[in-house]
Amino acid sequence: MPDAISSIRNLGPAMEQACARAGINSAEQLRALGTDAAYARLLRSGQQPHFISYYVLEMALQGRPWNDCRGDEKARLRVRFDRLKAENTPETNAMDAILDEIGVISANREAS
């Protein structure tokens, strides 16, 4: 029986639910993907990008306390996070986001 994602130190039910939406269903699968591939899948599944959740995931997969990330390591992780965010977050402008929210258009529509 596979281990639950919440069995990994620092990861709780919210991360487990987010991972399930991204098709990541076990701790073993999450570990095999690694931080960057897993976080890219989370972003593509609609998870809002947040640097803290990214580095908490990195620390969790290393078996370290979530707040152990500091200094140069944190700066390097920020560069990786920004790249992942840029590559895996759909671009929408503010007006499209508002129109999508009220149901006028879909923000994820293809450009004409």
N, CA, C and O atoms as a DFTB+ gen file, in Angstrom:
448 C
 N C O
     1  1       0.856      -1.179       0.000
     2  2       0.000       0.000       0.000
     3  2       0.898       1.236       0.000
     4  3       1.798       1.343       0.833
     5  1       0.663       2.167      -0.921
     6  2       1.503       3.365      -0.970
     7  2       1.281       4.273       0.238
     8  3       0.200       4.302       0.826
     9  1       2.324       5.006       0.588
    10  2       2.231       5.952       1.700
    11  2       1.522       7.219       1.255
    12  3       1.660       7.657       0.113
    13  1       0.756       7.802       2.179
    14  2       0.070       9.066       1.916
    15  2       1.091      10.192       1.822
    16  3       2.135      10.149       2.475
    17  1       0.792      11.176       1.025
    18  2       1.674      12.343       0.907
    19  2       1.841      13.017       2.261
    20  3       2.919      13.513       2.587
    21  1       0.766      13.032       3.051
    22  2       0.848      13.658       4.376
    23  2       1.729      12.879       5.349
    24  3       1.960      13.335       6.469
    25  1       2.226      11.710       4.937
    26  2       3.177      10.991       5.794
    27  2       4.577      11.607       5.713
    28  3       5.445      11.296       6.529
    29  1       4.787      12.467       4.742
    30  2       6.072      13.161       4.609
    31  2       6.065      14.363       5.553
    32  3       5.123      15.156       5.564
    33  1       7.116      14.480       6.332
    34  2       7.245      15.587       7.287
    35  2       6.981      16.923       6.586
    36  3       7.478      17.141       5.481
    37  1       6.220      17.805       7.198
    38  2       5.890      19.161       6.749
    39  2       4.728      19.213       5.763
    40  3       4.241      20.304       5.466
    41  1       4.267      18.084       5.247
    42  2       3.191      18.098       4.257
    43  2       1.906      17.572       4.891
    44  3       1.875      16.473       5.445
    45  1       0.867      18.362       4.801
    46  2      -0.388      17.989       5.427
    47  2      -1.499      17.757       4.428
    48  3      -1.250      17.569       3.237
    49  1      -2.732      17.771       4.920
    50  2      -3.892      17.489       4.083
    51  2      -4.057      18.445       2.897
    52  3      -4.475      18.016       1.821
    53  1      -3.742      19.711       3.073
    54  2      -3.893      20.663       1.963
    55  2      -2.964      20.306       0.807
    56  3      -3.375      20.346      -0.352
    57  1      -1.720      19.959       1.112
    58  2      -0.788      19.567       0.055
    59  2      -1.217      18.237      -0.549
    60  3      -1.085      18.031      -1.756
    61  1      -1.722      17.347       0.269
    62  2      -2.196      16.065      -0.232
    63  2      -3.340      16.272      -1.236
    64  3      -3.372      15.619      -2.279
    65  1      -4.261      17.164      -0.929
    66  2      -5.376      17.458      -1.837
    67  2      -4.887      18.120      -3.120
    68  3      -5.337      17.771      -4.212
    69  1      -3.971      19.070      -2.991
    70  2      -3.417      19.737      -4.172
    71  2      -2.710      18.729      -5.069
    72  3      -2.855      18.763      -6.291
    73  1      -1.948      17.838      -4.457
    74  2      -1.247      16.809      -5.236
    75  2      -2.240      15.888      -5.936
    76  3      -2.032      15.522      -7.093
    77  1      -3.311      15.512      -5.252
    78  2      -4.319      14.639      -5.864
    79  2      -4.918      15.306      -7.102
    80  3      -5.141      14.644      -8.116
    81  1      -5.182      16.625      -7.025
    82  2      -5.707      17.355      -8.194
    83  2      -4.712      17.339      -9.344
    84  3      -5.100      17.419     -10.510
    85  1      -3.424      17.236      -9.012
    86  2      -2.368      17.214     -10.031
    87  2      -2.015      15.789     -10.460
    88  3      -1.101      15.593     -11.261
    89  1      -2.733      14.794      -9.935
    90  2      -2.468      13.411     -10.314
    91  2      -1.304      12.773      -9.582
    92  3      -0.768      11.757     -10.024
    93  1      -0.913      13.363      -8.470
    94  2       0.166      12.806      -7.637
    95  2      -0.517      12.199      -6.418
    96  3      -1.058      12.922      -5.581
    97  1      -0.492      10.874      -6.316
    98  2      -1.343      10.205      -5.341
    99  2      -0.625       9.470      -4.222
   100  3      -1.270       8.821      -3.398
   101  1       0.681       9.559      -4.178
   102  2       1.395       8.875      -3.092
   103  2       2.703       9.584      -2.785
   104  3       3.227      10.348      -3.595
   105  1       3.208       9.312      -1.602
   106  2       4.502       9.862      -1.198
   107  2       5.600       9.357      -2.125
   108  3       6.521      10.097      -2.473
   109  1       5.496       8.098      -2.519
   110  2       6.504       7.513      -3.414
   111  2       6.509       8.216      -4.769
   112  3       7.572       8.503      -5.319
   113  1       5.331       8.490      -5.299
   114  2       5.228       9.181      -6.580
   115  2       5.788      10.599      -6.470
   116  3       6.494      11.059      -7.368
   117  1       5.480      11.287      -5.381
   118  2       5.987      12.637      -5.162
   119  2       7.510      12.635      -5.071
   120  3       8.171      13.480      -5.674
   121  1       8.059      11.701      -4.330
   122  2       9.518      11.608      -4.205
   123  2      10.167      11.313      -5.559
   124  3      11.209      11.880      -5.888
   125  1       9.552      10.427      -6.339
   126  2      10.106      10.074      -7.647
   127  2      10.093      11.271      -8.603
   128  3      11.015      11.434      -9.402
   129  1       9.063      12.098      -8.525
   130  2       8.995      13.284      -9.378
   131  2      10.039      14.324      -8.979
   132  3      10.669      14.944      -9.836
   133  1      10.214      14.508      -7.684
   134  2      11.099      15.559      -7.189
   135  2      10.366      16.884      -7.125
   136  3       9.263      17.028      -7.651
   137  1      10.988      17.837      -6.482
   138  2      10.343      19.119      -6.216
   139  2       9.907      19.842      -7.482
   140  3       8.745      20.235      -7.591
   141  1      10.805      20.026      -8.434
   142  2      10.481      20.860      -9.589
   143  2       9.399      20.248     -10.472
   144  3       8.469      20.947     -10.874
   145  1       9.502      18.973     -10.776
   146  2       8.492      18.337     -11.627
   147  2       7.138      18.291     -10.914
   148  3       6.099      18.513     -11.536
   149  1       7.152      18.007      -9.625
   150  2       5.900      17.968      -8.872
   151  2       5.274      19.358      -8.795
   152  3       4.067      19.506      -8.983
   153  1       6.082      20.366      -8.523
   154  2       5.527      21.717      -8.405
   155  2       5.008      22.209      -9.754
   156  3       3.997      22.910      -9.804
   157  1       5.679      21.855     -10.840
   158  2       5.183      22.214     -12.176
   159  2       3.810      21.592     -12.401
   160  3       2.915      22.246     -12.937
   161  1       3.635      20.336     -11.998
   162  2       2.332      19.688     -12.140
   163  2       1.283      20.372     -11.279
   164  3       0.136      20.526     -11.698
   165  1       1.670      20.784     -10.079
   166  2       0.730      21.504      -9.215
   167  2       0.277      22.801      -9.884
   168  3      -0.913      23.114      -9.894
   169  1       1.216      23.545     -10.435
   170  2       0.872      24.805     -11.092
   171  2      -0.039      24.573     -12.294
   172  3      -1.021      25.292     -12.482
   173  1       0.283      23.583     -13.094
   174  2      -0.530      23.300     -14.284
   175  2      -1.932      22.816     -13.924
   176  3      -2.855      22.931     -14.731
   177  1      -2.095      22.281     -12.727
   178  2      -3.416      21.823     -12.289
   179  2      -4.241      22.941     -11.662
   180  3      -5.377      22.717     -11.243
   181  1      -3.674      24.145     -11.597
   182  2      -4.418      25.286     -11.075
   183  2      -3.982      25.788      -9.718
   184  3      -4.531      26.776      -9.230
   185  1      -3.017      25.146      -9.094
   186  2      -2.507      25.612      -7.802
   187  2      -1.920      27.005      -7.972
   188  3      -1.168      27.253      -8.914
   189  1      -2.255      27.904      -7.074
   190  2      -1.686      29.243      -7.120
   191  2      -0.212      29.187      -6.707
   192  3       0.128      28.554      -5.707
   193  1       0.653      29.840      -7.467
   194  2       2.078      29.802      -7.112
   195  2       2.350      30.560      -5.812
   196  3       1.845      31.662      -5.599
   197  1       3.140      29.959      -4.970
   198  2       3.527      30.589      -3.711
   199  2       4.913      30.068      -3.336
   200  3       5.110      28.863      -3.182
   201  1       5.851      30.965      -3.194
   202  2       7.230      30.564      -2.940
   203  2       7.373      29.712      -1.684
   204  3       8.135      28.745      -1.678
   205  1       6.655      30.057      -0.630
   206  2       6.795      29.295       0.611
   207  2       6.373      27.841       0.400
   208  3       7.050      26.932       0.880
   209  1       5.269      27.609      -0.308
   210  2       4.852      26.222      -0.524
   211  2       5.883      25.465      -1.345
   212  3       6.074      24.264      -1.155
   213  1       6.551      26.171      -2.263
   214  2       7.599      25.536      -3.068
   215  2       8.781      25.115      -2.191
   216  3       9.232      23.971      -2.261
   217  1       9.283      26.042      -1.362
   218  2      10.461      25.637      -0.591
   219  2      10.103      24.693       0.553
   220  3      10.955      23.918       0.988
   221  1       8.870      24.737       1.050
   222  2       8.444      23.746       2.041
   223  2       8.467      22.354       1.410
   224  3       8.899      21.388       2.040
   225  1       7.999      22.257       0.159
   226  2       8.039      20.983      -0.549
   227  2       9.482      20.500      -0.717
   228  3       9.772      19.323      -0.506
   229  1      10.373      21.399      -1.093
   230  2      11.795      21.042      -1.244
   231  2      12.368      20.535       0.080
   232  3      13.047      19.509       0.108
   233  1      12.101      21.241       1.163
   234  2      12.617      20.825       2.471
   235  2      12.002      19.482       2.873
   236  3      12.697      18.615       3.404
   237  1      10.717      19.312       2.625
   238  2      10.041      18.066       2.985
   239  2      10.661      16.879       2.265
   240  3      10.894      15.831       2.867
   241  1      10.927      17.047       0.977
   242  2      11.497      15.935       0.212
   243  2      12.944      15.653       0.610
   244  3      13.470      14.578       0.320
   245  1      13.583      16.607       1.268
   246  2      14.931      16.371       1.799
   247  2      14.890      15.878       3.247
   248  3      15.930      15.548       3.818
   249  1      13.690      15.825       3.844
   250  2      13.561      15.380       5.228
   251  2      14.007      16.429       6.235
   252  3      14.385      16.100       7.359
   253  1      13.961      17.690       5.829
   254  2      14.417      18.782       6.693
   255  2      13.232      19.593       7.209
   256  3      12.166      19.582       6.593
   257  1      13.402      20.303       8.340
   258  2      12.341      21.189       8.818
   259  2      12.016      22.242       7.754
   260  3      12.903      22.692       7.029
   261  1      10.743      22.630       7.666
   262  2      10.327      23.557       6.613
   263  2      11.058      24.890       6.690
   264  3      11.287      25.525       5.660
   265  1      11.424      25.318       7.877
   266  2      12.064      26.633       8.048
   267  2      13.583      26.552       8.052
   268  3      14.253      27.475       8.516
   269  1      14.130      25.461       7.541
   270  2      15.569      25.263       7.501
   271  2      16.219      25.945       6.292
   272  3      17.445      25.989       6.185
   273  1      15.407      26.466       5.400
   274  2      15.892      27.061       4.155
   275  2      16.253      28.528       4.393
   276  3      15.407      29.329       4.789
   277  1      17.532      28.870       4.143
   278  2      18.000      30.241       4.412
   279  2      19.069      30.657       3.415
   280  3      19.619      29.835       2.682
   281  1      19.345      31.936       3.409
   282  2      20.494      32.501       2.706
   283  2      20.602      32.138       1.243
   284  3      19.636      32.239       0.487
   285  1      21.807      31.710       0.852
   286  2      22.082      31.392      -0.552
   287  2      21.192      30.268      -1.070
   288  3      20.749      30.305      -2.218
   289  1      20.933      29.280      -0.237
   290  2      20.068      28.181      -0.672
   291  2      18.676      28.708      -1.012
   292  3      18.094      28.326      -2.028
   293  1      18.147      29.582      -0.165
   294  2      16.825      30.150      -0.405
   295  2      16.828      30.987      -1.680
   296  3      15.864      30.951      -2.445
   297  1      17.890      31.731      -1.913
   298  2      18.006      32.548      -3.129
   299  2      18.035      31.653      -4.377
   300  3      17.402      31.976      -5.383
   301  1      18.758      30.547      -4.317
   302  2      18.795      29.604      -5.463
   303  2      17.415      28.988      -5.696
   304  3      16.992      28.819      -6.839
   305  1      16.720      28.657      -4.612
   306  2      15.376      28.104      -4.753
   307  2      14.418      29.138      -5.355
   308  3      13.514      28.787      -6.114
   309  1      14.621      30.397      -5.013
   310  2      13.755      31.448      -5.568
   311  2      13.919      31.539      -7.083
   312  3      12.941      31.743      -7.801
   313  1      15.135      31.390      -7.565
   314  2      15.385      31.407      -9.009
   315  2      14.660      30.237      -9.674
   316  3      14.016      30.410     -10.708
   317  1      14.765      29.055      -9.082
   318  2      14.072      27.876      -9.627
   319  2      12.556      28.081      -9.603
   320  3      11.869      27.771     -10.577
   321  1      12.037      28.604      -8.491
   322  2      10.602      28.854      -8.355
   323  2      10.122      29.825      -9.431
   324  3       9.114      29.575     -10.091
   325  1      10.842      30.928      -9.606
   326  2      10.433      31.929     -10.600
   327  2      10.401      31.332     -12.005
   328  3       9.509      31.647     -12.793
   329  1      11.371      30.470     -12.323
   330  2      11.391      29.818     -13.627
   331  2      10.184      28.895     -13.782
   332  3       9.499      28.927     -14.804
   333  1       9.926      28.075     -12.764
   334  2       8.781      27.163     -12.813
   335  2       7.471      27.924     -12.945
   336  3       6.587      27.533     -13.706
   337  1       7.358      29.001     -12.205
   338  2       6.144      29.819     -12.258
   339  2       5.953      30.373     -13.664
   340  3       4.853      30.295     -14.211
   341  1       6.993      30.924     -14.250
   342  2       6.904      31.504     -15.587
   343  2       6.552      30.449     -16.637
   344  3       5.794      30.727     -17.566
   345  1       7.094      29.251     -16.492
   346  2       6.884      28.200     -17.486
   347  2       5.564      27.448     -17.325
   348  3       5.105      26.810     -18.273
   349  1       4.946      27.510     -16.143
   350  2       3.793      26.647     -15.875
   351  2       2.538      27.354     -15.401
   352  3       1.572      26.699     -15.009
   353  1       2.534      28.664     -15.428
   354  2       1.364      29.427     -15.018
   355  2       0.796      30.124     -16.244
   356  3       1.498      30.895     -16.898
   357  1      -0.474      29.861     -16.564
   358  2      -1.046      30.515     -17.738
   359  2      -1.064      32.030     -17.575
   360  3      -1.344      32.557     -16.499
   361  1      -0.763      32.700     -18.656
   362  2      -0.782      34.163     -18.633
   363  2      -2.193      34.662     -18.899
   364  3      -2.815      34.299     -19.897
   365  1      -2.686      35.492     -18.004
   366  2      -3.955      36.175     -18.229
   367  2      -3.762      37.615     -17.805
   368  3      -3.033      37.910     -16.858
   369  1      -4.425      38.507     -18.520
   370  2      -4.358      39.897     -18.076
   371  2      -5.483      40.134     -17.074
   372  3      -6.380      39.301     -16.942
   373  1      -5.444      41.239     -16.383
   374  2      -6.390      41.519     -15.309
   375  2      -7.830      41.534     -15.814
   376  3      -8.724      41.007     -15.152
   377  1      -8.060      42.133     -16.979
   378  2      -9.428      42.208     -17.503
   379  2      -9.950      40.811     -17.830
   380  3     -11.091      40.490     -17.500
   381  1      -9.129      39.973     -18.475
   382  2      -9.564      38.611     -18.774
   383  2      -9.872      37.838     -17.495
   384  3     -10.828      37.063     -17.453
   385  1      -9.078      38.042     -16.467
   386  2      -9.309      37.350     -15.199
   387  2     -10.653      37.763     -14.595
   388  3     -11.381      36.918     -14.072
   389  1     -10.985      39.044     -14.661
   390  2     -12.265      39.532     -14.122
   391  2     -13.424      38.980     -14.943
   392  3     -14.416      38.512     -14.385
   393  1     -13.300      39.035     -16.277
   394  2     -14.360      38.517     -17.138
   395  2     -14.550      37.013     -16.935
   396  3     -15.677      36.518     -16.982
   397  1     -13.470      36.297     -16.714
   398  2     -13.554      34.865     -16.433
   399  2     -14.262      34.634     -15.104
   400  3     -15.105      33.744     -14.990
   401  1     -13.920      35.431     -14.106
   402  2     -14.510      35.267     -12.775
   403  2     -16.023      35.442     -12.800
   404  3     -16.739      34.739     -12.087
   405  1     -16.516      36.375     -13.618
   406  2     -17.966      36.602     -13.670
   407  2     -18.651      35.775     -14.761
   408  3     -19.858      35.894     -14.969
   409  1     -17.879      34.942     -15.450
   410  2     -18.456      34.011     -16.394
   411  2     -18.676      34.522     -17.807
   412  3     -19.381      33.883     -18.588
   413  1     -18.092      35.653     -18.148
   414  2     -18.265      36.200     -19.490
   415  2     -17.392      35.476     -20.506
   416  3     -17.850      35.161     -21.605
   417  1     -16.155      35.213     -20.155
   418  2     -15.223      34.493     -21.026
   419  2     -14.428      33.514     -20.194
   420  3     -14.420      33.592     -18.965
   421  1     -13.774      32.612     -20.848
   422  2     -12.849      31.716     -20.167
   423  2     -11.450      32.297     -20.313
   424  3     -10.996      32.530     -21.434
   425  1     -10.759      32.533     -19.206
   426  2      -9.404      33.090     -19.251
   427  2      -8.439      32.133     -19.929
   428  3      -7.373      32.555     -20.378
   429  1      -8.786      30.862     -20.012
   430  2      -7.902      29.877     -20.610
   431  2      -8.195      29.658     -22.088
   432  3      -7.710      28.688     -22.672
   433  1      -8.977      30.539     -22.703
   434  2      -9.319      30.382     -24.114
   435  2      -8.087      30.589     -24.981
   436  3      -7.148      31.274     -24.575
   437  1      -8.086      30.015     -26.142
   438  2      -6.959      30.167     -27.089
   439  2      -7.052      31.532     -27.724
   440  3      -8.146      32.044     -27.963
   441  1      -5.888      32.128     -28.001
   442  2      -5.859      33.423     -28.670
   443  2      -6.342      33.253     -30.108
   444  3      -6.054      32.254     -30.766
   445  1      -7.093      34.267     -30.581
   446  2      -7.618      34.214     -31.955
   447  2      -6.627      34.746     -32.929
   448  3      -6.898      34.779     -34.129
